[in-house]
């Protein structure tokens, strides 16, 4: 019995170490892409979305950026119904419930999109198009202002873990670095 307990604990520790290594490798890969794509955010956003889809076992991952006209622009997306979802997103702005929520200075976590009492209708609508049941948004902040968001959705109801929330915020911070690099490169 003691050996079984030790074996179970070893497997748990091995799995935790493996997950931590995968998160670190994903962050390192994104930083590598950032360093090689100073003038263009697209490769960075695509790397973030691909890593997010894999690490979160996600049904849907996307990045929105606030355009100069106040519209929310879908910059990268992995998930179902891209065309229909992209058309739906094209109507989002800073003032709409979904667009405004994504650009606030806080994380938004909806473990049950359909039954959650505080889920904005625009988010519910987008999730219905893609079949997303649980979703989380991390703000992208620059100079204290919301400039976009990254989100991860799943096709099953349930909360995201603290580790996943931390990783998503890291991805959001990396996306901001890419945006700032591109702006600096353009200014130079």
Short mmCIF file of C-alpha atoms in Angstrom, two decimals:
data_model
loop_
_atom_site.label_atom_id
_atom_site.label_comp_id
_atom_site.label_asym_id
_atom_site.label_seq_id
_atom_site.Cartn_x
_atom_site.Cartn_y
_atom_site.Cartn_z
CA UNK A 1 0.00 0.00 0.00
CA UNK A 2 2.85 2.39 0.85
CA UNK A 3 4.49 1.68 -2.49
CA UNK A 4 1.22 2.31 -4.32
CA UNK A 5 0.88 5.69 -2.60
CA UNK A 6 4.46 6.56 -3.56
CA UNK A 7 3.84 5.47 -7.17
CA UNK A 8 0.68 7.57 -7.41
CA UNK A 9 2.48 10.60 -5.97
CA UNK A 10 5.36 10.12 -8.42
CA UNK A 11 2.95 10.04 -11.36
CA UNK A 12 1.25 13.21 -10.11
CA UNK A 13 4.59 15.00 -9.72
CA UNK A 14 5.73 13.80 -13.13
CA UNK A 15 2.53 15.12 -14.76
CA UNK A 16 2.83 18.48 -13.00
CA UNK A 17 6.46 18.80 -14.09
CA UNK A 18 5.54 17.85 -17.67
CA UNK A 19 2.74 20.46 -17.75
CA UNK A 20 5.05 23.16 -16.35
CA UNK A 21 7.67 22.32 -18.98
CA UNK A 22 5.08 22.53 -21.77
CA UNK A 23 3.97 25.98 -20.52
CA UNK A 24 7.59 27.17 -20.37
CA UNK A 25 8.33 25.82 -23.84
CA UNK A 26 5.26 27.61 -25.24
CA UNK A 27 6.28 30.91 -23.64
CA UNK A 28 9.83 30.53 -24.91
CA UNK A 29 8.57 29.77 -28.43
CA UNK A 30 6.36 32.86 -28.42
CA UNK A 31 9.26 35.02 -27.20
CA UNK A 32 11.40 33.58 -29.99
CA UNK A 33 8.74 34.51 -32.55
CA UNK A 34 8.48 38.00 -31.03
CA UNK A 35 12.21 38.55 -31.43
CA UNK A 36 12.02 37.52 -35.08
CA UNK A 37 8.88 39.50 -35.96
CA UNK A 38 9.49 43.04 -34.82
CA UNK A 39 7.43 44.70 -37.55
CA UNK A 40 4.58 42.18 -37.85
CA UNK A 41 2.33 40.92 -35.06
CA UNK A 42 0.66 38.20 -37.16
CA UNK A 43 3.27 35.45 -36.58
CA UNK A 44 3.25 36.17 -32.85
CA UNK A 45 -0.53 36.10 -32.64
CA UNK A 46 -0.64 32.85 -34.61
CA UNK A 47 1.96 31.27 -32.29
CA UNK A 48 -0.04 32.36 -29.24
CA UNK A 49 -3.28 30.97 -30.65
CA UNK A 50 -1.63 27.66 -31.62
CA UNK A 51 -0.03 27.28 -28.18
CA UNK A 52 -3.29 28.20 -26.47
CA UNK A 53 -5.25 25.64 -28.44
CA UNK A 54 -2.79 22.92 -27.43
CA UNK A 55 -2.12 23.83 -23.79
CA UNK A 56 -5.71 24.63 -22.84
CA UNK A 57 -7.21 21.76 -24.85
CA UNK A 58 -9.25 24.59 -26.29
CA UNK A 59 -12.16 24.50 -28.65
CA UNK A 60 -11.61 28.15 -29.53
CA UNK A 61 -8.76 30.64 -29.04
CA UNK A 62 -8.63 34.18 -30.36
CA UNK A 63 -7.03 37.58 -30.12
CA UNK A 64 -8.88 40.87 -30.55
CA UNK A 65 -7.22 44.24 -30.91
CA UNK A 66 -8.84 47.64 -30.66
CA UNK A 67 -8.52 49.45 -33.99
CA UNK A 68 -8.05 53.21 -34.25
CA UNK A 69 -11.74 53.65 -35.18
CA UNK A 70 -12.88 52.02 -31.90
CA UNK A 71 -13.85 48.71 -33.49
CA UNK A 72 -12.68 45.41 -32.10
CA UNK A 73 -10.70 43.58 -34.79
CA UNK A 74 -10.25 39.81 -34.80
CA UNK A 75 -6.50 39.39 -35.38
CA UNK A 76 -6.02 35.66 -34.82
CA UNK A 77 -8.45 32.79 -34.39
CA UNK A 78 -8.45 29.04 -33.96
CA UNK A 79 -11.83 27.36 -33.77
CA UNK A 80 -15.01 26.41 -35.57
CA UNK A 81 -17.13 28.55 -37.87
CA UNK A 82 -14.41 31.14 -38.53
CA UNK A 83 -16.30 32.97 -41.27
CA UNK A 84 -19.58 33.27 -39.37
CA UNK A 85 -17.80 34.11 -36.11
CA UNK A 86 -15.60 36.71 -37.83
CA UNK A 87 -18.69 38.38 -39.34
CA UNK A 88 -20.34 38.40 -35.91
CA UNK A 89 -17.23 39.91 -34.34
CA UNK A 90 -17.01 42.64 -36.97
CA UNK A 91 -19.96 44.34 -35.28
CA UNK A 92 -18.21 44.54 -31.89
CA UNK A 93 -16.96 47.87 -30.63
CA UNK A 94 -15.59 49.31 -27.43
CA UNK A 95 -19.14 50.31 -26.46
CA UNK A 96 -20.83 46.94 -26.96
CA UNK A 97 -21.11 44.57 -24.02
CA UNK A 98 -18.73 42.00 -25.47
CA UNK A 99 -16.26 44.48 -26.91
CA UNK A 100 -16.23 46.57 -23.75
CA UNK A 101 -15.76 43.59 -21.48
CA UNK A 102 -12.81 42.34 -23.46
CA UNK A 103 -11.08 45.70 -23.20
CA UNK A 104 -11.51 46.26 -19.47
CA UNK A 105 -8.62 45.96 -17.11
CA UNK A 106 -9.70 42.67 -15.62
CA UNK A 107 -9.95 39.06 -16.48
CA UNK A 108 -13.44 37.75 -17.31
CA UNK A 109 -14.19 34.10 -16.59
CA UNK A 110 -17.45 32.42 -17.57
CA UNK A 111 -17.42 28.69 -16.64
CA UNK A 112 -20.96 28.25 -18.00
CA UNK A 113 -21.77 30.63 -20.85
CA UNK A 114 -25.44 29.67 -21.16
CA UNK A 115 -26.39 29.48 -17.47
CA UNK A 116 -24.06 32.16 -16.09
CA UNK A 117 -26.06 35.15 -14.83
CA UNK A 118 -23.43 37.77 -15.68
CA UNK A 119 -22.57 36.72 -19.25
CA UNK A 120 -23.16 39.61 -21.71
CA UNK A 121 -25.52 38.71 -24.56
CA UNK A 122 -22.91 39.48 -27.22
CA UNK A 123 -20.58 36.90 -25.68
CA UNK A 124 -23.38 34.35 -25.49
CA UNK A 125 -24.17 34.97 -29.15
CA UNK A 126 -20.57 34.45 -30.25
CA UNK A 127 -20.29 31.31 -28.15
CA UNK A 128 -23.47 29.90 -29.68
CA UNK A 129 -21.97 30.32 -33.16
CA UNK A 130 -18.87 28.36 -32.19
CA UNK A 131 -20.39 25.85 -29.74
CA UNK A 132 -18.35 27.24 -26.85
CA UNK A 133 -19.65 26.36 -23.37
CA UNK A 134 -16.99 27.97 -21.12
CA UNK A 135 -14.78 30.96 -21.93
CA UNK A 136 -12.17 33.16 -20.34
CA UNK A 137 -10.84 36.55 -21.48
CA UNK A 138 -7.54 38.15 -20.45
CA UNK A 139 -7.08 41.85 -21.15
CA UNK A 140 -4.17 43.17 -23.17
CA UNK A 141 -3.07 46.37 -21.45
CA UNK A 142 -0.60 49.00 -22.63
CA UNK A 143 0.07 52.13 -20.64
CA UNK A 144 -2.87 51.32 -18.39
CA UNK A 145 -5.29 51.22 -21.34
CA UNK A 146 -7.12 48.22 -22.76
CA UNK A 147 -5.90 47.58 -26.31
CA UNK A 148 -7.40 44.15 -26.84
CA UNK A 149 -7.91 40.73 -25.34
CA UNK A 150 -7.04 37.11 -25.77
CA UNK A 151 -9.62 34.45 -25.02
CA UNK A 152 -9.88 30.71 -24.71
CA UNK A 153 -13.12 28.75 -25.00
CA UNK A 154 -14.01 25.13 -24.44
CA UNK A 155 -16.84 22.99 -25.72
CA UNK A 156 -17.62 21.78 -22.19
CA UNK A 157 -18.88 23.60 -19.11
CA UNK A 158 -16.39 24.11 -16.29
CA UNK A 159 -13.97 26.58 -14.77
CA UNK A 160 -10.41 27.21 -15.88
CA UNK A 161 -7.68 26.47 -13.32
CA UNK A 162 -5.52 29.10 -11.65
CA UNK A 163 -2.54 27.83 -13.67
CA UNK A 164 -4.49 28.26 -16.91
CA UNK A 165 -5.56 31.77 -15.90
CA UNK A 166 -1.94 32.73 -15.17
CA UNK A 167 -0.78 31.27 -18.50
CA UNK A 168 -3.49 33.13 -20.41
CA UNK A 169 -2.44 36.42 -18.81
CA UNK A 170 1.18 35.65 -19.78
CA UNK A 171 0.04 35.15 -23.38
CA UNK A 172 -1.82 38.49 -23.22
CA UNK A 173 1.33 40.22 -21.97
CA UNK A 174 3.35 38.65 -24.78
CA UNK A 175 0.81 39.86 -27.35
CA UNK A 176 1.18 43.40 -25.96
CA UNK A 177 4.96 43.16 -26.34
CA UNK A 178 4.49 42.20 -29.99
CA UNK A 179 2.11 45.14 -30.57
CA UNK A 180 4.48 47.57 -28.88
CA UNK A 181 7.43 46.24 -30.91
CA UNK A 182 5.51 46.68 -34.17
CA UNK A 183 4.50 50.23 -33.23
CA UNK A 184 8.08 51.13 -32.27
CA UNK A 185 9.38 49.60 -35.48
CA UNK A 186 6.85 51.58 -37.49
CA UNK A 187 7.74 54.81 -35.66
CA UNK A 188 11.44 54.22 -36.28
#
